[in-house]
Amino acid sequence: LVWTCAGQFPRPCANSEGLRTKECCPVWDGDGSPCGALSGHGFCTEVLVSDEPNGPQYPHSGIDDRERWPLAFFNRTCRCAGNYGGFDCGECRFGYWGPGCAQYRESVRRNIMTMSTAEQQKFISYLNLAKNTISRDYVVSTVTRAEMGENGENPMFSEINTYDLFVWIHYYVSRDTLLGGPGNVWRDIDFAHESAAFLPWHRVFLLHWENELRKLTGDFNFTIPYWDWRNAQSCEVCTDAL
């Protein structure tokens, strides 16, 4: 789960060739090889997914693109070695930095109510930048896999900004199951919230978002702030400034 949820639809694979071959092993620009294999970053291999049965709240099989993700779209992807990460193994995995991704550094998230006005406004400016910048690395699907054609002859993907990419990811994992035909959906499951993956999925989701904001802004010390609402008597963050 943690391995596949960060992939989504990398731009180099969102085309007829990627859909036809069911392979998403992009070339890393650093050495010109798929998954940076020549530099020891990773290699192209079969995707491993769980064979555990669905819970009783989801009595379907083989009808939703999200089942046994990402096999409806890709069954071969990059598996990164060591501390490398990213869909082409051209980045460091979360928490690692520097040459060879050998340096480990913890990131501390701060309570937004303890941040200065300037720090709060920097965060807001980063969000505004993300809202107005097309994602360099990812696109989103606009139809189901079946609607793209048996051999991927009709790929249907769309540009999206870096902020809305994560709105879309959360929507995609949470939406109803499409059973075919107008209004024919299964509403009794939310893969992001009504499963054992609730906590780890959202942790990786935030790490992925944080990483994209760092790349976009060039501020690799940036961390997403939080609001501790446990004892709040009002919505302290519901202000014009925030």
mmCIF file of N, CA, C and O in Angstrom, residues 59-102:
data_model
loop_
_atom_site.group_PDB
_atom_site.id
_atom_site.type_symbol
_atom_site.label_atom_id
_atom_site.label_comp_id
_atom_site.label_asym_id
_atom_site.label_seq_id
_atom_site.Cartn_x
_atom_site.Cartn_y
_atom_site.Cartn_z
ATOM 1 N N PRO A 59 -18.273 -6.164 -1.403
ATOM 2 C CA PRO A 59 -18.546 -7.507 -1.918
ATOM 3 C C PRO A 59 -18.280 -7.671 -3.411
ATOM 4 O O PRO A 59 -18.772 -8.606 -4.031
ATOM 5 N N HIS A 60 -17.502 -6.778 -4.018
ATOM 6 C CA HIS A 60 -17.274 -6.802 -5.456
ATOM 7 C C HIS A 60 -15.849 -7.237 -5.766
ATOM 8 O O HIS A 60 -14.969 -7.230 -4.918
ATOM 9 N N SER A 61 -15.635 -7.588 -7.020
ATOM 10 C CA SER A 61 -14.292 -7.971 -7.450
ATOM 11 C C SER A 61 -14.162 -7.714 -8.951
ATOM 12 O O SER A 61 -15.038 -8.089 -9.737
ATOM 13 N N GLY A 62 -13.088 -7.028 -9.320
ATOM 14 C CA GLY A 62 -12.794 -6.830 -10.726
ATOM 15 C C GLY A 62 -13.620 -5.778 -11.423
ATOM 16 O O GLY A 62 -13.704 -5.777 -12.660
ATOM 17 N N ILE A 63 -14.224 -4.859 -10.671
ATOM 18 C CA ILE A 63 -15.058 -3.841 -11.317
ATOM 19 C C ILE A 63 -14.555 -2.424 -11.087
ATOM 20 O O ILE A 63 -15.029 -1.489 -11.729
ATOM 21 N N ASP A 64 -13.624 -2.253 -10.170
ATOM 22 C CA ASP A 64 -13.153 -0.918 -9.823
ATOM 23 C C ASP A 64 -11.656 -0.826 -10.096
ATOM 24 O O ASP A 64 -10.886 -1.697 -9.705
ATOM 25 N N ASP A 65 -11.246 0.255 -10.779
ATOM 26 C CA ASP A 65 -9.836 0.423 -11.129
ATOM 27 C C ASP A 65 -8.919 0.445 -9.912
ATOM 28 O O ASP A 65 -7.728 0.188 -10.018
ATOM 29 N N ARG A 66 -9.468 0.758 -8.738
ATOM 30 C CA ARG A 66 -8.649 0.887 -7.544
ATOM 31 C C ARG A 66 -8.385 -0.444 -6.854
ATOM 32 O O ARG A 66 -7.542 -0.527 -5.958
ATOM 33 N N GLU A 67 -9.117 -1.487 -7.251
ATOM 34 C CA GLU A 67 -8.881 -2.800 -6.657
ATOM 35 C C GLU A 67 -7.473 -3.287 -7.018
ATOM 36 O O GLU A 67 -7.063 -3.208 -8.164
ATOM 37 N N ARG A 68 -6.752 -3.754 -6.014
ATOM 38 C CA ARG A 68 -5.390 -4.265 -6.198
ATOM 39 C C ARG A 68 -4.547 -3.260 -6.987
ATOM 40 O O ARG A 68 -3.819 -3.600 -7.903
ATOM 41 N N TRP A 69 -4.692 -2.006 -6.590
ATOM 42 C CA TRP A 69 -3.990 -0.892 -7.232
ATOM 43 C C TRP A 69 -2.490 -1.172 -7.290
ATOM 44 O O TRP A 69 -1.915 -1.659 -6.328
ATOM 45 N N PRO A 70 -1.834 -0.865 -8.437
ATOM 46 C CA PRO A 70 -2.308 -0.170 -9.643
ATOM 47 C C PRO A 70 -2.499 -1.103 -10.836
ATOM 48 O O PRO A 70 -2.290 -0.704 -11.977
ATOM 49 N N LEU A 71 -2.851 -2.370 -10.577
ATOM 50 C CA LEU A 71 -2.804 -3.369 -11.641
ATOM 51 C C LEU A 71 -3.751 -3.096 -12.798
ATOM 52 O O LEU A 71 -3.524 -3.584 -13.914
ATOM 53 N N ALA A 72 -4.816 -2.323 -12.582
ATOM 54 C CA ALA A 72 -5.698 -1.998 -13.706
ATOM 55 C C ALA A 72 -4.954 -1.184 -14.759
ATOM 56 O O ALA A 72 -5.280 -1.237 -15.946
ATOM 57 N N PHE A 73 -3.937 -0.455 -14.332
ATOM 58 C CA PHE A 73 -3.179 0.402 -15.245
ATOM 59 C C PHE A 73 -1.776 -0.133 -15.527
ATOM 60 O O PHE A 73 -1.353 -0.203 -16.675
ATOM 61 N N PHE A 74 -1.048 -0.499 -14.485
ATOM 62 C CA PHE A 74 0.354 -0.905 -14.652
ATOM 63 C C PHE A 74 0.654 -2.124 -13.786
ATOM 64 O O PHE A 74 0.251 -2.187 -12.627
ATOM 65 N N ASN A 75 1.345 -3.102 -14.382
ATOM 66 C CA ASN A 75 1.787 -4.245 -13.580
ATOM 67 C C ASN A 75 3.308 -4.344 -13.473
ATOM 68 O O ASN A 75 3.832 -5.271 -12.859
ATOM 69 N N ARG A 76 4.011 -3.382 -14.096
ATOM 70 C CA ARG A 76 5.457 -3.273 -13.921
ATOM 71 C C ARG A 76 5.802 -1.807 -13.652
ATOM 72 O O ARG A 76 5.392 -0.923 -14.397
ATOM 73 N N THR A 77 6.515 -1.557 -12.568
ATOM 74 C CA THR A 77 6.912 -0.207 -12.201
ATOM 75 C C THR A 77 8.342 -0.242 -11.665
ATOM 76 O O THR A 77 8.941 -1.311 -11.526
ATOM 77 N N CYS A 78 8.874 0.926 -11.365
ATOM 78 C CA CYS A 78 10.216 1.015 -10.787
ATOM 79 C C CYS A 78 10.180 0.590 -9.324
ATOM 80 O O CYS A 78 9.307 1.026 -8.567
ATOM 81 N N ARG A 79 11.130 -0.255 -8.946
ATOM 82 C CA ARG A 79 11.346 -0.555 -7.535
ATOM 83 C C ARG A 79 12.698 0.026 -7.175
ATOM 84 O O ARG A 79 13.736 -0.399 -7.699
ATOM 85 N N CYS A 80 12.691 1.013 -6.305
ATOM 86 C CA CYS A 80 13.918 1.751 -6.010
ATOM 87 C C CYS A 80 14.771 1.018 -4.987
ATOM 88 O O CYS A 80 14.269 0.331 -4.100
ATOM 89 N N ALA A 81 16.075 1.176 -5.134
ATOM 90 C CA ALA A 81 17.037 0.539 -4.233
ATOM 91 C C ALA A 81 17.486 1.530 -3.170
ATOM 92 O O ALA A 81 17.391 2.756 -3.350
ATOM 93 N N GLY A 82 18.000 1.006 -2.075
ATOM 94 C CA GLY A 82 18.555 1.858 -1.033
ATOM 95 C C GLY A 82 17.583 2.918 -0.580
ATOM 96 O O GLY A 82 16.416 2.636 -0.289
ATOM 97 N N ASN A 83 18.055 4.150 -0.532
ATOM 98 C CA ASN A 83 17.214 5.262 -0.087
ATOM 99 C C ASN A 83 16.679 6.098 -1.243
ATOM 100 O O ASN A 83 16.248 7.231 -1.032
ATOM 101 N N TYR A 84 16.723 5.560 -2.463
ATOM 102 C CA TYR A 84 16.179 6.286 -3.608
ATOM 103 C C TYR A 84 14.665 6.135 -3.657
ATOM 104 O O TYR A 84 14.097 5.157 -3.156
ATOM 105 N N GLY A 85 14.013 7.117 -4.279
ATOM 106 C CA GLY A 85 12.564 7.097 -4.367
ATOM 107 C C GLY A 85 12.086 7.828 -5.602
ATOM 108 O O GLY A 85 12.879 8.203 -6.474
ATOM 109 N N GLY A 86 10.770 8.054 -5.675
ATOM 110 C CA GLY A 86 10.177 8.689 -6.844
ATOM 111 C C GLY A 86 9.786 7.656 -7.876
ATOM 112 O O GLY A 86 10.256 6.520 -7.862
ATOM 113 N N PHE A 87 8.930 8.039 -8.814
ATOM 114 C CA PHE A 87 8.427 7.060 -9.786
ATOM 115 C C PHE A 87 9.505 6.589 -10.750
ATOM 116 O O PHE A 87 9.375 5.544 -11.378
ATOM 117 N N ASP A 88 10.609 7.370 -10.885
ATOM 118 C CA ASP A 88 11.723 6.936 -11.729
ATOM 119 C C ASP A 88 12.987 6.688 -10.917
ATOM 120 O O ASP A 88 14.069 6.543 -11.481
ATOM 121 N N CYS A 89 12.829 6.632 -9.589
ATOM 122 C CA CYS A 89 13.951 6.424 -8.653
ATOM 123 C C CYS A 89 14.994 7.527 -8.774
ATOM 124 O O CYS A 89 16.166 7.332 -8.450
ATOM 125 N N GLY A 90 14.562 8.706 -9.214
ATOM 126 C CA GLY A 90 15.471 9.829 -9.384
ATOM 127 C C GLY A 90 15.482 10.787 -8.206
ATOM 128 O O GLY A 90 16.148 11.826 -8.261
ATOM 129 N N GLU A 91 14.746 10.463 -7.148
ATOM 130 C CA GLU A 91 14.710 11.296 -5.954
ATOM 131 C C GLU A 91 15.167 10.462 -4.758
ATOM 132 O O GLU A 91 15.429 9.264 -4.879
ATOM 133 N N CYS A 92 15.234 11.116 -3.608
ATOM 134 C CA CYS A 92 15.476 10.396 -2.360
ATOM 135 C C CYS A 92 14.124 10.070 -1.728
ATOM 136 O O CYS A 92 13.172 10.839 -1.855
ATOM 137 N N ARG A 93 14.033 8.950 -1.057
ATOM 138 C CA ARG A 93 12.790 8.656 -0.363
ATOM 139 C C ARG A 93 12.660 9.565 0.849
ATOM 140 O O ARG A 93 13.624 10.195 1.282
ATOM 141 N N PHE A 94 11.450 9.657 1.366
ATOM 142 C CA PHE A 94 11.145 10.618 2.412
ATOM 143 C C PHE A 94 12.128 10.500 3.572
ATOM 144 O O PHE A 94 12.390 9.406 4.076
ATOM 145 N N GLY A 95 12.693 11.647 3.974
ATOM 146 C CA GLY A 95 13.583 11.682 5.117
ATOM 147 C C GLY A 95 15.058 11.593 4.777
ATOM 148 O O GLY A 95 15.898 11.712 5.668
ATOM 149 N N TYR A 96 15.384 11.384 3.492
ATOM 150 C CA TYR A 96 16.789 11.235 3.101
ATOM 151 C C TYR A 96 17.183 12.328 2.116
ATOM 152 O O TYR A 96 16.364 12.802 1.329
ATOM 153 N N TRP A 97 18.471 12.691 2.137
ATOM 154 C CA TRP A 97 18.967 13.833 1.389
ATOM 155 C C TRP A 97 20.385 13.554 0.901
ATOM 156 O O TRP A 97 21.000 12.569 1.281
ATOM 157 N N GLY A 98 20.880 14.472 0.088
ATOM 158 C CA GLY A 98 22.293 14.502 -0.244
ATOM 159 C C GLY A 98 22.726 13.485 -1.276
ATOM 160 O O GLY A 98 21.926 12.685 -1.789
ATOM 161 N N PRO A 99 24.037 13.477 -1.585
ATOM 162 C CA PRO A 99 24.585 12.534 -2.564
ATOM 163 C C PRO A 99 24.321 11.092 -2.144
ATOM 164 O O PRO A 99 24.568 10.709 -0.997
ATOM 165 N N GLY A 100 23.802 10.315 -3.083
ATOM 166 C CA GLY A 100 23.484 8.927 -2.777
ATOM 167 C C GLY A 100 22.354 8.762 -1.795
ATOM 168 O O GLY A 100 22.090 7.659 -1.315
ATOM 169 N N CYS A 101 21.653 9.874 -1.497
ATOM 170 C CA CYS A 101 20.536 9.841 -0.543
ATOM 171 C C CYS A 101 20.949 9.191 0.783
ATOM 172 O O CYS A 101 20.181 8.462 1.411
ATOM 173 N N ALA A 102 22.170 9.475 1.205
ATOM 174 C CA ALA A 102 22.734 8.804 2.376
ATOM 175 C C ALA A 102 22.510 9.569 3.673
ATOM 176 O O ALA A 102 22.732 9.034 4.756
#
